[in-house]
Amino acid sequence: MRIRIKRAALGIAFAAVGAAAWGAGQAEQRWKVHDMKRPRPQVITPGTFSSAEKAGMPPSDAIVLLGNDKEDLTGNFTGGKWIFDNGIYMPNGGSVDTKEEFGDCQLHVEWAEPTPATGTSQGRGNSGILFFGIYEVQVLDSYKDETYADGQCGAIYGQYPPLVNVNRPPGEFQTYDIVFRAPLFDDQKHVTRPGRFTVFQNGVVIQDSVQLTGTTAHGHEPRYDYFKPTGKIQIQDHGNKVRYRQIWIRKLGPEVGVANPSGD
Ligand code: MG
């Protein structure tokens, strides 16, 4: 069953239905200001930043899907035939998906565009990170090469161009840090909470909590199709030799909404 949502209605749907769907579960978790009984966040060890030359380290609570060393973790992926060589993972026939399914999450991905660069527009270093296989954060060589804005590197494909073009030259490793909130549906398969993306590329925010208007797709207006709240994460093989290293993920709990609505 295909569900259409008008962009203007999304905010209302989120406010009304989202409050019912999520707020009900969160209402009992409201706390008085400075309540000493309020649970403290889990303590974790931070990671270190990656650069074009050197991969960083994931935070202590991350699930490492692909390392930056010689340890072969490609068993975390399934599907297409990819090449693993000395910590680098590269498409060689078909997209790959994580074996595990994830819902709301923070995902870190590092990749380098082919060098020397060949092709242009959508044929230049095309790959992508597709949550549930249907919501794509575009990977493309957009360094001194142009394509349509909502399809360049960092775009939510077909929906939102990135805020800036912060691409490094081909051959240099780049990073994505993506916060994904999955679309949620009710029993009638109506959207109760549109999906959202926040994306940092090379440490710079390029998508600021943008609201998905549906499945990302080429050549037609997006629309929502029902999907369960978890799914596999796909790395796209678009026929270009984009190299990947270090991919890690952190699962996120439900959103907590307004912490102290009364302000007291
Ligand atoms: Mg792509």
Tab-separated table of C-alpha atoms in Angstrom, residues 35-159:
chain	number	residue	atom	x	y	z
A	35	ASP	CA	15.505	15.860	39.809
A	36	MET	CA	18.277	13.806	41.420
A	37	LYS	CA	16.373	10.611	40.624
A	38	ARG	CA	16.583	11.247	36.902
A	39	PRO	CA	18.856	8.583	35.397
A	40	ARG	CA	22.271	9.801	34.274
A	41	PRO	CA	23.456	9.071	30.749
A	42	GLN	CA	25.719	6.118	30.149
A	43	VAL	CA	29.423	6.936	30.379
A	44	ILE	CA	31.350	6.191	27.176
A	45	THR	CA	34.844	6.936	25.905
A	46	PRO	CA	34.932	9.331	22.933
A	47	GLY	CA	36.571	8.385	19.667
A	48	THR	CA	39.096	10.426	17.738
A	49	PHE	CA	38.548	12.354	14.539
A	50	SER	CA	39.504	10.992	11.166
A	51	SER	CA	41.348	13.004	8.552
A	52	ALA	CA	41.948	12.590	4.852
A	53	GLU	CA	45.127	10.661	5.626
A	54	LYS	CA	44.320	8.744	8.789
A	55	ALA	CA	41.263	6.995	10.165
A	56	GLY	CA	40.165	7.914	13.664
A	57	MET	CA	38.840	5.684	16.406
A	58	PRO	CA	35.192	4.935	17.153
A	59	PRO	CA	33.630	5.755	20.518
A	60	SER	CA	33.550	2.897	22.997
A	61	ASP	CA	29.892	1.992	22.539
A	62	ALA	CA	30.002	1.813	18.744
A	63	ILE	CA	29.414	-1.359	16.775
A	64	VAL	CA	32.281	-1.563	14.302
A	65	LEU	CA	31.008	-2.796	10.947
A	66	LEU	CA	34.196	-2.207	9.000
A	67	GLY	CA	37.561	-1.499	10.548
A	68	ASN	CA	40.493	0.576	9.433
A	69	ASP	CA	43.051	-2.175	9.770
A	70	LYS	CA	43.749	-5.593	8.294
A	71	GLU	CA	41.041	-7.312	10.276
A	72	ASP	CA	38.450	-8.536	7.807
A	73	LEU	CA	35.008	-7.554	9.092
A	74	THR	CA	33.290	-7.907	5.757
A	75	GLY	CA	31.236	-10.723	7.250
A	76	ASN	CA	29.075	-7.923	8.649
A	77	PHE	CA	27.822	-7.383	5.098
A	78	THR	CA	25.969	-9.525	2.645
A	79	GLY	CA	24.900	-9.301	-0.966
A	80	GLY	CA	27.202	-8.163	-3.761
A	81	LYS	CA	30.761	-9.203	-4.336
A	82	TRP	CA	33.119	-6.647	-2.912
A	83	ILE	CA	36.889	-6.687	-2.627
A	84	PHE	CA	38.550	-6.396	0.769
A	85	ASP	CA	42.226	-5.468	0.732
A	86	ASN	CA	44.271	-4.155	3.629
A	87	GLY	CA	41.384	-2.470	5.415
A	88	ILE	CA	39.805	-1.104	2.248
A	89	TYR	CA	36.441	-2.345	0.987
A	90	MET	CA	35.486	-1.733	-2.621
A	91	PRO	CA	32.520	-2.667	-4.825
A	92	ASN	CA	33.114	-5.323	-7.421
A	93	GLY	CA	29.632	-6.317	-8.483
A	94	GLY	CA	26.441	-5.438	-6.657
A	95	SER	CA	25.514	-3.433	-3.586
A	96	VAL	CA	26.032	-4.816	-0.100
A	97	ASP	CA	23.782	-4.665	2.958
A	98	THR	CA	24.506	-5.005	6.632
A	99	LYS	CA	23.516	-8.431	7.891
A	100	GLU	CA	22.046	-6.821	10.963
A	101	GLU	CA	19.042	-4.526	10.882
A	102	PHE	CA	19.112	-1.129	12.563
A	103	GLY	CA	16.562	1.550	13.374
A	104	ASP	CA	17.336	5.015	14.726
A	105	CYS	CA	21.099	5.336	14.706
A	106	GLN	CA	24.287	7.334	14.334
A	107	LEU	CA	26.380	6.030	11.457
A	108	HIS	CA	29.990	6.907	10.670
A	109	VAL	CA	31.295	6.122	7.187
A	110	GLU	CA	34.624	6.869	5.521
A	111	TRP	CA	35.165	6.736	1.781
A	112	ALA	CA	37.459	7.948	-0.980
A	113	GLU	CA	36.497	8.748	-4.531
A	114	PRO	CA	38.361	7.057	-7.411
A	115	THR	CA	41.504	8.697	-8.686
A	116	PRO	CA	42.157	9.750	-11.330
A	117	ALA	CA	38.567	10.952	-11.564
A	118	THR	CA	36.653	9.755	-14.576
A	119	GLY	CA	33.156	10.478	-15.829
A	120	THR	CA	30.972	13.372	-14.887
A	121	SER	CA	27.733	14.198	-13.069
A	122	GLN	CA	26.046	11.028	-11.752
A	123	GLY	CA	28.693	8.894	-13.428
A	124	ARG	CA	31.533	10.317	-11.362
A	125	GLY	CA	32.288	8.270	-8.269
A	126	ASN	CA	28.676	7.373	-7.561
A	127	SER	CA	27.829	5.266	-4.540
A	128	GLY	CA	25.530	5.897	-1.600
A	129	ILE	CA	24.436	4.972	1.889
A	130	LEU	CA	20.866	3.704	1.754
A	131	PHE	CA	19.088	3.242	5.056
A	132	PHE	CA	16.696	0.317	4.759
A	133	GLY	CA	17.834	0.250	1.143
A	134	ILE	CA	15.415	3.092	0.277
A	135	TYR	CA	16.571	6.331	1.927
A	136	GLU	CA	19.803	7.432	0.292
A	137	VAL	CA	22.507	9.802	1.445
A	138	GLN	CA	24.329	10.302	-1.827
A	139	VAL	CA	28.021	9.530	-2.239
A	140	LEU	CA	29.487	11.165	-5.344
A	141	ASP	CA	32.599	12.934	-6.538
A	142	SER	CA	31.314	16.501	-6.361
A	143	TYR	CA	34.788	18.037	-6.148
A	144	LYS	CA	34.911	20.496	-9.041
A	145	ASP	CA	32.266	18.567	-10.922
A	146	GLU	CA	28.607	19.460	-11.221
A	147	THR	CA	25.365	17.545	-11.270
A	148	TYR	CA	21.818	18.427	-10.211
A	149	ALA	CA	21.776	19.885	-6.701
A	150	ASP	CA	19.600	17.242	-5.057
A	151	GLY	CA	21.844	14.516	-6.426
A	152	GLN	CA	25.297	15.830	-5.527
A	153	CYS	CA	27.433	14.407	-2.774
A	154	GLY	CA	25.745	14.854	0.591
A	155	ALA	CA	22.261	15.200	-0.881
A	156	ILE	CA	19.304	13.304	0.462
A	157	TYR	CA	18.802	11.998	-3.016
A	158	GLY	CA	16.045	13.771	-4.918
A	159	GLN	CA	14.961	15.749	-1.851
